Short mmCIF file of C-alpha atoms in Angstrom, two decimals:
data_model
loop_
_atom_site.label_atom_id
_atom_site.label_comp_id
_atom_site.label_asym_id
_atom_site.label_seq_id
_atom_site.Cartn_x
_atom_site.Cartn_y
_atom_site.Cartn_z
CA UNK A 1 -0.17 9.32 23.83
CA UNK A 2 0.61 7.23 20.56
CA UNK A 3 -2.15 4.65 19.52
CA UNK A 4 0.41 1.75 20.56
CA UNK A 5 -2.10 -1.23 20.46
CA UNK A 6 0.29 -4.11 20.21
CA UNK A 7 3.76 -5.66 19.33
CA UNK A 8 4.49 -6.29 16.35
CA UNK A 9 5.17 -10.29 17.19
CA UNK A 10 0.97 -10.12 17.96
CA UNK A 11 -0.17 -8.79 15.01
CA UNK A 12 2.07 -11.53 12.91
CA UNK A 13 1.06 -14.05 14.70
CA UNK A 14 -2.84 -12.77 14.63
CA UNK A 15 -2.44 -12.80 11.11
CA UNK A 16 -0.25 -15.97 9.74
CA UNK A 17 -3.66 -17.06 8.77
CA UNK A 18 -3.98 -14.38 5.58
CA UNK A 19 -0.26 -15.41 4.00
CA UNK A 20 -1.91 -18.50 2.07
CA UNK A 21 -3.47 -16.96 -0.98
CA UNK A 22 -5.44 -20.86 -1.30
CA UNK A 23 -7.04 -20.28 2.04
CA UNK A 24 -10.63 -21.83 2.15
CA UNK A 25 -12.88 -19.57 3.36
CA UNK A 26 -15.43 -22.06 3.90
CA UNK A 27 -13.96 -23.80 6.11
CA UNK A 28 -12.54 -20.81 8.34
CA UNK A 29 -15.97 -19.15 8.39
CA UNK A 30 -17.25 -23.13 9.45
CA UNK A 31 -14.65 -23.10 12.62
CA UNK A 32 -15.60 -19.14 13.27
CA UNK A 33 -19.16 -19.91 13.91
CA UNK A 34 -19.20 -23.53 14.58
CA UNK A 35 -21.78 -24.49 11.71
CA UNK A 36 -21.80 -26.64 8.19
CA UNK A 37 -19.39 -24.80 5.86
CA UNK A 38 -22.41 -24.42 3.31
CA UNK A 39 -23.59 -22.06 5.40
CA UNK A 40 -22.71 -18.58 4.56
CA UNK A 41 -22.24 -16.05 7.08
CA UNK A 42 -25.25 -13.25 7.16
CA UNK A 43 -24.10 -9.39 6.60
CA UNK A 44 -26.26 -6.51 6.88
CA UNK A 45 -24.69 -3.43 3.92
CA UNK A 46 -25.09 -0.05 5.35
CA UNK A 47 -25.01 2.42 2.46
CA UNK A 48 -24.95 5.77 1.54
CA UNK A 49 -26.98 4.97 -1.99
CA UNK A 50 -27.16 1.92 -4.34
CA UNK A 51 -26.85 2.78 -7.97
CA UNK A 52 -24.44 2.09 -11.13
CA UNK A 53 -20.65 1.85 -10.23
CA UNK A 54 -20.99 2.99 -6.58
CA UNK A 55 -19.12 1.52 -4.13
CA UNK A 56 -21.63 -0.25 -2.84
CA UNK A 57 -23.32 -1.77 -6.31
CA UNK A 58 -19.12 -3.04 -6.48
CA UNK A 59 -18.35 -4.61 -3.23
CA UNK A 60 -22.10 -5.96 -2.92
CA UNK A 61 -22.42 -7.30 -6.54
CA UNK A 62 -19.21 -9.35 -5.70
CA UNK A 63 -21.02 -10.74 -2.17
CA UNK A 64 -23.94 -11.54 -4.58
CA UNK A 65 -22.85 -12.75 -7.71
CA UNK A 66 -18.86 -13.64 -7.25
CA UNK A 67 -15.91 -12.83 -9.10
CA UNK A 68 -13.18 -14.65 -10.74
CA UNK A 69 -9.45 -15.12 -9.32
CA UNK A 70 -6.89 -16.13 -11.83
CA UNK A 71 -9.66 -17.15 -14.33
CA UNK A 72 -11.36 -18.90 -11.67
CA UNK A 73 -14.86 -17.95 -10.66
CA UNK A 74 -15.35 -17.41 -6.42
CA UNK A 75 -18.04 -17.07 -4.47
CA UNK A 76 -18.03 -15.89 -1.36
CA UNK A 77 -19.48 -17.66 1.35
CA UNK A 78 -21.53 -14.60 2.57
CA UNK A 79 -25.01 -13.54 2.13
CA UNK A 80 -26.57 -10.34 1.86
CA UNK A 81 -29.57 -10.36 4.44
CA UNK A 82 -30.50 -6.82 4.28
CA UNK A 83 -29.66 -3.69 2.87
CA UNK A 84 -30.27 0.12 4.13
CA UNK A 85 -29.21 3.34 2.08
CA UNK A 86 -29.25 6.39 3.63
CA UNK A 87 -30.25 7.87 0.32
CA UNK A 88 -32.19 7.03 -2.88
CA UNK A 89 -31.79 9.16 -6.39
CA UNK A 90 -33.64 8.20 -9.81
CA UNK A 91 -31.09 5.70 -10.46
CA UNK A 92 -31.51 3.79 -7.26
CA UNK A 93 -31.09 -0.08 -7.99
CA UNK A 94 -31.32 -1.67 -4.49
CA UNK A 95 -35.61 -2.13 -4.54
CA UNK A 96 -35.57 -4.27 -7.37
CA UNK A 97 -32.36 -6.25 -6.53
CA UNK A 98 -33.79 -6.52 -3.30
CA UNK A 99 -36.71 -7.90 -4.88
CA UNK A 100 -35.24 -10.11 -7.21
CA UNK A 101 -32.98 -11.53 -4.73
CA UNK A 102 -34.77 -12.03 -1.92
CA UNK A 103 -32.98 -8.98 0.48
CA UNK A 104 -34.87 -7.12 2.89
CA UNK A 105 -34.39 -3.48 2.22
CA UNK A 106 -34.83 -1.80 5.79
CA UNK A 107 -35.65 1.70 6.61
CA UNK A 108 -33.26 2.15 9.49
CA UNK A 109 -29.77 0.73 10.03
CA UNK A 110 -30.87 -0.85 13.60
CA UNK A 111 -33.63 -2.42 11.62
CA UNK A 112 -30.67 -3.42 9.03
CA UNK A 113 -28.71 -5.53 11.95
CA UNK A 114 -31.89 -7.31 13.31
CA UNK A 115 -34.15 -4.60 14.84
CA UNK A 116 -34.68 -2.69 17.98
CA UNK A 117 -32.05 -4.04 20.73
CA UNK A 118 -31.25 -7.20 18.24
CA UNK A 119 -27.98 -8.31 16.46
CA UNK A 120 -29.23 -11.44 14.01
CA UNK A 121 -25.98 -10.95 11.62
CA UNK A 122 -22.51 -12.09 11.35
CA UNK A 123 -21.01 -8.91 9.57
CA UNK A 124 -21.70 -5.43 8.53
CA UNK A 125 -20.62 -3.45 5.80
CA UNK A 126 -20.24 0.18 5.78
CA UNK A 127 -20.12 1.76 2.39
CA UNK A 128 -20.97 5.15 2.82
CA UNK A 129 -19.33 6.69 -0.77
CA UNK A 130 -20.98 8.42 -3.14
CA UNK A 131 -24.48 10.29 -3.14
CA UNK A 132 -25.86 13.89 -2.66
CA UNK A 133 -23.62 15.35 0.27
CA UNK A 134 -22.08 18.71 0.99
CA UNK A 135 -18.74 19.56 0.88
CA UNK A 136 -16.97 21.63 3.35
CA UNK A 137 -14.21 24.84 3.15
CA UNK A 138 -11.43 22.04 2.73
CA UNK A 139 -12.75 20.13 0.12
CA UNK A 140 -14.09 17.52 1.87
CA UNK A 141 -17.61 15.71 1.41
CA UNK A 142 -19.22 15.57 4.08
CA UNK A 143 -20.04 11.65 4.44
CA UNK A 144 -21.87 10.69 7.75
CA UNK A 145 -19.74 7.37 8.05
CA UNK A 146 -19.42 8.61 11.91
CA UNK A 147 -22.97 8.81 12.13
CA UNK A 148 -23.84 5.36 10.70
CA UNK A 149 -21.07 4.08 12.58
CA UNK A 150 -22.48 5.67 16.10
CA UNK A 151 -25.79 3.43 15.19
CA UNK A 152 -24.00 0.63 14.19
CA UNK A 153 -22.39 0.55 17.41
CA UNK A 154 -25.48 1.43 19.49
CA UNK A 155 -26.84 -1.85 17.49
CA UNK A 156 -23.83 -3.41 19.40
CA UNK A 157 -24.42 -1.97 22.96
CA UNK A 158 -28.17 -2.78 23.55
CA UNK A 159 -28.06 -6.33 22.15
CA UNK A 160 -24.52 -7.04 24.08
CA UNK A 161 -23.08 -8.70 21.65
CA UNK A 162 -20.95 -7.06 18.49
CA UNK A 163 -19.82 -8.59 14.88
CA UNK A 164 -16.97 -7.71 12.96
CA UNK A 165 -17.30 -4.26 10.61
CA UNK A 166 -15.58 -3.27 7.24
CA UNK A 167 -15.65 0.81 6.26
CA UNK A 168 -14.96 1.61 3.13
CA UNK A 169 -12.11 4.16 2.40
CA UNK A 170 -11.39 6.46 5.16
CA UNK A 171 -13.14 6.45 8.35
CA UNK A 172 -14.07 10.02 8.67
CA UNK A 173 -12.80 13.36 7.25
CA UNK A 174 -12.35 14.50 10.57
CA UNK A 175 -9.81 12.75 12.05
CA UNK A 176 -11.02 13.46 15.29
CA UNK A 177 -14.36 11.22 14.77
CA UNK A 178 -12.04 9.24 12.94
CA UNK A 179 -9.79 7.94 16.35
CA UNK A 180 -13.08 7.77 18.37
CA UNK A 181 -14.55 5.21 16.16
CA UNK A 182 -11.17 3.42 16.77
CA UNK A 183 -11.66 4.22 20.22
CA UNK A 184 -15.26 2.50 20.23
CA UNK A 185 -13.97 -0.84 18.54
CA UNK A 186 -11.30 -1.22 20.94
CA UNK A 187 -13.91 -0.52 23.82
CA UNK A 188 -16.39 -3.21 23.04
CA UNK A 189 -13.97 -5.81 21.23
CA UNK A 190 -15.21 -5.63 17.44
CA UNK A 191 -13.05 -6.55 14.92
CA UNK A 192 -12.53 -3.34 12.53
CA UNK A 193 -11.24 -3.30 9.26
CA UNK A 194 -11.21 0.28 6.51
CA UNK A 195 -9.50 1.38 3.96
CA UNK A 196 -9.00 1.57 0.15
CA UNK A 197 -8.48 -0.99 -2.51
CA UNK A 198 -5.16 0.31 -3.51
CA UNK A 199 -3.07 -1.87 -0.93
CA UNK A 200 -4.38 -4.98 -2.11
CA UNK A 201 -5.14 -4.85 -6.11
CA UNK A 202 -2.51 -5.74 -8.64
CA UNK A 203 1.14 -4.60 -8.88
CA UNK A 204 3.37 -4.71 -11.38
CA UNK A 205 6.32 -5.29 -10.48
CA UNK A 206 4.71 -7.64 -7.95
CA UNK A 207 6.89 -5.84 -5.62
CA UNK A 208 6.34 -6.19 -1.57
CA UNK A 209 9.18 -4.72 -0.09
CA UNK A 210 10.49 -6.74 3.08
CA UNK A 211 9.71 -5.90 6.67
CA UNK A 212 12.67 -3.63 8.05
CA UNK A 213 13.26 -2.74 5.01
CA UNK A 214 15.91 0.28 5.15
CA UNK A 215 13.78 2.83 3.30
CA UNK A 216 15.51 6.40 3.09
CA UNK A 217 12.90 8.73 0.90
CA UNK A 218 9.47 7.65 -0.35
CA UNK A 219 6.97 8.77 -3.14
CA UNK A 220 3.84 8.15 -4.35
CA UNK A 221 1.85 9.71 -7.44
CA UNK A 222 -2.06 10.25 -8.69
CA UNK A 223 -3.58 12.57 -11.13
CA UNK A 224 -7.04 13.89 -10.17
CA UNK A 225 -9.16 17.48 -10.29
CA UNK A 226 -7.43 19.34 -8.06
CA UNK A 227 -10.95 21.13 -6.85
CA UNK A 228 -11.85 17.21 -5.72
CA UNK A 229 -8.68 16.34 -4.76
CA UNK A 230 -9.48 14.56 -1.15
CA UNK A 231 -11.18 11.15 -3.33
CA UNK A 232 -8.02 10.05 -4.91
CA UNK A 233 -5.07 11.46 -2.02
CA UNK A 234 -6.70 9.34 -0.10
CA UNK A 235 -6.64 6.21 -2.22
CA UNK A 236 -2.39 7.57 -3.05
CA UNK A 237 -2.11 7.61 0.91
CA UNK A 238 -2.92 4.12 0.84
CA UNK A 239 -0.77 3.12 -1.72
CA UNK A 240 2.08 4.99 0.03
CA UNK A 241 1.82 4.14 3.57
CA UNK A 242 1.22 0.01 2.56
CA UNK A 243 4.51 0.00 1.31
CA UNK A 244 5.97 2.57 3.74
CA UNK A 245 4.95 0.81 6.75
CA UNK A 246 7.36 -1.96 6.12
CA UNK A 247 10.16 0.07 6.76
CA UNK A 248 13.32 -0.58 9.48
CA UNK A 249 11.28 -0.09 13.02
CA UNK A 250 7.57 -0.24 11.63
CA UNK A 251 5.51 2.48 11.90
CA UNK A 252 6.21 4.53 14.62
CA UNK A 253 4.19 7.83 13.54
CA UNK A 254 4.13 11.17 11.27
CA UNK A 255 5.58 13.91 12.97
CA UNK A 256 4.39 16.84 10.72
CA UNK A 257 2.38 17.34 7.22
CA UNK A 258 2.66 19.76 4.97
CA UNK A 259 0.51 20.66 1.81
CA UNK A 260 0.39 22.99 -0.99
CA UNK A 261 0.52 23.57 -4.71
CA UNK A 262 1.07 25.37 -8.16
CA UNK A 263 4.64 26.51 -8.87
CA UNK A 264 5.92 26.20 -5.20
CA UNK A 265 5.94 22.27 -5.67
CA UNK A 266 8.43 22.28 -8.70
CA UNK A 267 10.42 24.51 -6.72
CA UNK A 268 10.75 22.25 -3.76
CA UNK A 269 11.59 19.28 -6.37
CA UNK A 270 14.80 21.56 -7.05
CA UNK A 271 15.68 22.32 -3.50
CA UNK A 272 15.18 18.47 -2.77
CA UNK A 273 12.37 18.33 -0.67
CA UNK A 274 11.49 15.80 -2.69
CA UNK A 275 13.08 13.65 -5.60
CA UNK A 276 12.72 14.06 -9.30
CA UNK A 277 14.66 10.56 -9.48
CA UNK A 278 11.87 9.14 -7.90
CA UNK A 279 9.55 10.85 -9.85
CA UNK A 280 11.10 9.72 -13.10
CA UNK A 281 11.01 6.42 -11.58
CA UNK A 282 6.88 6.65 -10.75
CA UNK A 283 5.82 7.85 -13.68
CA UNK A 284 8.10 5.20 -16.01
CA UNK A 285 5.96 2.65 -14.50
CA UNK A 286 2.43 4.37 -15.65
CA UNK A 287 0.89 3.35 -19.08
CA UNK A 288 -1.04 6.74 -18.47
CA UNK A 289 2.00 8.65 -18.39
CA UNK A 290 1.57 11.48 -20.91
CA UNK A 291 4.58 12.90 -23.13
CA UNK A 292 6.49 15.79 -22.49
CA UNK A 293 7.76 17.57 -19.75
CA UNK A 294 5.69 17.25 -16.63
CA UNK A 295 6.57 21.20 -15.58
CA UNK A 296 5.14 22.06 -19.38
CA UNK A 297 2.08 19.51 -18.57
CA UNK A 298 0.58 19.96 -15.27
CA UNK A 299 -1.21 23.07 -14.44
CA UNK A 300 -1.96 22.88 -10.73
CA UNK A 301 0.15 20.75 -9.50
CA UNK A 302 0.08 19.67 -5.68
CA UNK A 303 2.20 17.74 -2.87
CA UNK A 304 1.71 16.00 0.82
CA UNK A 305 5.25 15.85 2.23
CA UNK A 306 4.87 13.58 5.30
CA UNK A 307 7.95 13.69 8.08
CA UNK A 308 7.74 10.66 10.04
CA UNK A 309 9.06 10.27 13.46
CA UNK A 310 11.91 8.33 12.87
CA UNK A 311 13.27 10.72 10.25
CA UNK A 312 11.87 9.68 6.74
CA UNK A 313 10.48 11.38 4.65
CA UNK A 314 7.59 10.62 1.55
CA UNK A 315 5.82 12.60 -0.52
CA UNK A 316 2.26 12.47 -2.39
CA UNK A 317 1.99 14.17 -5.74
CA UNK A 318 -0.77 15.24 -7.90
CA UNK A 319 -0.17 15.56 -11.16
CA UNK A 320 -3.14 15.69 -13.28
CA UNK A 321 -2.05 16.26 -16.69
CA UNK A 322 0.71 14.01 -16.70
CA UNK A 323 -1.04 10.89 -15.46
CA UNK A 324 -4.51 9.09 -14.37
CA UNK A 325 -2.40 6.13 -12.63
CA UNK A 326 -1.53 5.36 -8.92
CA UNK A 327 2.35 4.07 -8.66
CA UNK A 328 5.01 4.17 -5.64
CA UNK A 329 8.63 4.57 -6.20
CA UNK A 330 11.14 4.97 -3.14
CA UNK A 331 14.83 5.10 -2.38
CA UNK A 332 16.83 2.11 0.00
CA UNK A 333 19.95 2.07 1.96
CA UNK A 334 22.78 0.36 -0.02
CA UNK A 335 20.77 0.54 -3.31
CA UNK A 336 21.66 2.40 -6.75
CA UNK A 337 18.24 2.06 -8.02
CA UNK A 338 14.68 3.33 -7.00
CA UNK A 339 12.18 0.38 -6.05
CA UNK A 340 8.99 1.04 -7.74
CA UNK A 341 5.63 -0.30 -8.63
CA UNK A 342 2.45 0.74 -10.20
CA UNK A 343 -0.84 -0.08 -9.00
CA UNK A 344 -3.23 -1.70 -11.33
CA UNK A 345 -6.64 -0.42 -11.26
CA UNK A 346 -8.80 -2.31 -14.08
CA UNK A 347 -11.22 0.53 -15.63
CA UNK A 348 -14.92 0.65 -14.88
CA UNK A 349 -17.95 -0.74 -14.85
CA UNK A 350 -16.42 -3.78 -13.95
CA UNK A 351 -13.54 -1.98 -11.84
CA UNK A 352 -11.83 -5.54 -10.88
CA UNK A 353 -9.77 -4.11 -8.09
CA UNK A 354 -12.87 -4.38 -6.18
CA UNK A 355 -11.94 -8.29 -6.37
CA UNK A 356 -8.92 -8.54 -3.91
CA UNK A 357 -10.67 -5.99 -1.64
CA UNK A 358 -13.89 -7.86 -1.72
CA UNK A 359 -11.76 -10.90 -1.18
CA UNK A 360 -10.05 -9.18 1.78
CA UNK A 361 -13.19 -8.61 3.30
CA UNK A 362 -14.36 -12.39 2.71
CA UNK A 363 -11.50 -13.51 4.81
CA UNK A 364 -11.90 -10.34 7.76
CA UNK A 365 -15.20 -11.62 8.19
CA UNK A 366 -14.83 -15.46 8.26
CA UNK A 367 -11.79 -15.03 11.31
CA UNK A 368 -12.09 -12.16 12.74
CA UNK A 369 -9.19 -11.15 12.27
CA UNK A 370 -8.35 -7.88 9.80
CA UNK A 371 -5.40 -8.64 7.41
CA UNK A 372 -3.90 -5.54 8.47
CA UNK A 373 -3.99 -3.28 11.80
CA UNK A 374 -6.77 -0.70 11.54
CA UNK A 375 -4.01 1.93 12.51
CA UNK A 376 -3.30 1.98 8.82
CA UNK A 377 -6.25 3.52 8.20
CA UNK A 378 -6.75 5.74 10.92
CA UNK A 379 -2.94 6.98 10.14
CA UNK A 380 -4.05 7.82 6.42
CA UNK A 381 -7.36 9.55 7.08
CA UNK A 382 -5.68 11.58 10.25
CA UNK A 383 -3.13 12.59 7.63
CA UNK A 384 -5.22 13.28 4.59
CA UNK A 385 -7.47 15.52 6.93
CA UNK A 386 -4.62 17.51 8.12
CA UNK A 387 -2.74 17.48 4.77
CA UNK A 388 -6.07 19.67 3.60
CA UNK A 389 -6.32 21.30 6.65
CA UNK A 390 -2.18 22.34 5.77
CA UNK A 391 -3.55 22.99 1.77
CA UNK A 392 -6.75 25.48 3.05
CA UNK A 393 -4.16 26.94 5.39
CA UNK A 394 -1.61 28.43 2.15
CA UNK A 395 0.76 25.28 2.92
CA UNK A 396 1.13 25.87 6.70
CA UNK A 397 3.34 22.49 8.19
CA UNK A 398 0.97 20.85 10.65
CA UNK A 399 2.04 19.20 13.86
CA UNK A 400 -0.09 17.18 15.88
CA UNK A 401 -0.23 14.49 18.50
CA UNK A 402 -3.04 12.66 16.89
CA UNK A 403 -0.41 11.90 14.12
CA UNK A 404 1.32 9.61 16.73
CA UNK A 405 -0.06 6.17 15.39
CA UNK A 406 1.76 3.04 16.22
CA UNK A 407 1.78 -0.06 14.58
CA UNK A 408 3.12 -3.66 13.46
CA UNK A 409 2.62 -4.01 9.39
CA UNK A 410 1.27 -7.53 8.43
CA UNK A 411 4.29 -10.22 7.05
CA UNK A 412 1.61 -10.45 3.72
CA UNK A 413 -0.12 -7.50 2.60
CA UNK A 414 -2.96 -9.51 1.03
CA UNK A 415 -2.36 -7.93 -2.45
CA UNK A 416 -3.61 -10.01 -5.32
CA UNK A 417 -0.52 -11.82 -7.23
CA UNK A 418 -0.94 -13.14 -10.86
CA UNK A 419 -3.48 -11.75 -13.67
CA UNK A 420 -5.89 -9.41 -13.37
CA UNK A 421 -7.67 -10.76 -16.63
CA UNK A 422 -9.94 -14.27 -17.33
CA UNK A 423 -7.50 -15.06 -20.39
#
């Protein structure tokens, strides 16, 4: 059965509210809760550990200290009430900024949401990314997102009430666990938002193509370590399907996946399983791109080729060598020319493309209401599972019913417009 959960006029109209980039958060958290809008809404973080440039030390910093859009410092109206980590290395930072700010760092995640049988908070993050964790035969790490999630929710059960929850990145690498914590939001009536930064930092061009638009072949490029290749396809999923989603009929599903690498990708570039145009057109928008020819350049490379349901086709490349950048290119019914973008990622250890996501989340949690369906997400990390699966496999094409996700694409995809610098 596909994982149909509603039209696409419902998921518009649940989320008009996100289109205004001057929304004021204050004042929607205010009408959420009923209370003054100097309040700021409580949020338990659920982490896997705490330290230098994790995920967490990002998103949370930006809950704690604020950020700056267009020059202009924000603050969200949240508050970090307590923090749990499942782990704690050398470089551990959350006891003294728990200390210095006045957080209570607990030592379980029901603890974390209010104690035994209580809910006391408005939100909860889930940032389980980074930290000591095995990885499996496919490359995956083993995060226990599912596992955190499962208390999370039993949090939910015995206090009978529930709150709205952001994962970061991918909700499982099993896709299986993946669906059921889908499953388990839709049960109890949480809002449930997930996924990568990539959809919603900086473009350039600012391009968002328009809904129904008549894609015919998509694209999308990375360059990572091929032995750790499941971090970034993930994040180049993103990228792709937030663009691809917005094609004529929505999404109505990915029929098959296929995955594999080294010499065997150039050779389906000839044979036009996928297109060097679009390639060409990708990597021209990288200022990463690397000289010279990218069949000289990259070693190892790899490629996802994704058939959807309704007969398109896109592809993910890896392609190490030749670039460190994210960008989308993709070919339209009725147009000469490629549309393409590249996806701005500001370097560390301030990483700014953690604003617009942190922003994202600011705005989830004041309505309710996710600024786009949770399907996304559950569509990527189904497909990046089963693209390794496909990869560990020799390049085996993968069919499966579990790739049959449904789902409306927002009118605004909440990506952050204008500079991504103070000055």
């Amino acid at each position: 059965m596909p994982h149909d959960l509603f039209s696409r006029r419902d998921f518009l109209a649940g989320t008009a509210a996100f289109a205004a980039a001057s929304l004021d958060l204050g004042a929607v958290a205010s009408a959420a809760r009923g209370a003054e809008p100097q309040k700021p809404l409580r949020v338990a973080a659920i982490n896997s550990v705490y330290y230098f440039k994790s995920h967490a030390y990002h998103i949370e910093g930006r809950i704690l200290d604020g950020y700056s859009r267009e020059g202009v410092h924000h603050q969200p109206q949240l508050k970090l009430a307590r923090i749990f980590n499942d782990q704690y290395p050398d470089n551990d930072l959350s006891r003294e900024l728990c200390r210095t700010r006045g957080i209570e760092l607990s030592k379980t995640i029901a603890e974390a949401l209010g104690g035994p049988g209580k809910l006391d908070v408005d939100a909860v993050l889930l940032i389980c990314e980074h930290g000591d964790y095995p990885q499996n035969e496919l490359g995956q790490l083993l995060y226990p997102r599912y596992e955190m999630f499962e208390q999370i929710v039993d949090v939910f059960r015995k206090s009978g009430r529930s709150v709205p929850v952001f994962i970061d990145k991918h909700l499982s690498f099993d896709h299986r666990l993946a669906a059921k914590m889908v499953a388990a939001s839709r049960e109890l009536k949480f809002p449930l938002m997930a996924g990568s930064s990539l959809p919603v930092t900086w473009r350039r061009p600012e391009l968002e193509p328009a809904l129904e638009t008549p894609f015919r072949e998509g694209l999308s490029i990375f360059g990572f370590d091929p032995k750790r290749v499941e971090i970034y396809l993930f994040h180049a999923l993103e990228a792709l399907q937030c663009m691809w989603e917005r094609r004529r009929g929505g999404e109505t599903g990915i029929a098959k996946v296929r995955c594999f690498q080294g010499p065997e990708v150039w050779k389906a570039g000839d044979e036009g399983v996928w297109s060097w145009k679009l390639l060409e057109a990708a990597l021209a928008r990288c200022p990463s791109r690397n000289v010279g020819p990218v069949k000289e350049n990259v070693k190892d490379p790899s490629a996802l080729v994704i058939d959807y349901r309704d007969g398109t086709r896109a592809t993910v490349l890896n392609l190490m060598e030749q670039v460190s950048d994210l960008a989308f290119a993709a070919t339209v019914a009725g147009q000469a020319d490629p549309l393409s973008t590249w996806f701005v990622l500001p370097a560390p250890p301030g990483a700014k493309f953690f604003d617009p996501l942190t922003w994202n989340i600011e705005r989830f949690f004041a309505t309710g209401k996710p600024p786009y369906p949770i399907e996304r997400t559950l569509l990527t990390s189904t497909a990046l599972d089963l693209g390794l699966q496909s990869l560990h496999a020799g390049g085996k094409t993968i069919e499966s019913a579990a790739l049959d996700i449904r789902y409306a694409p927002p009118a605004d995809s909440g990506f952050f417009r204008g500079r991504y610098t103070d000055a």
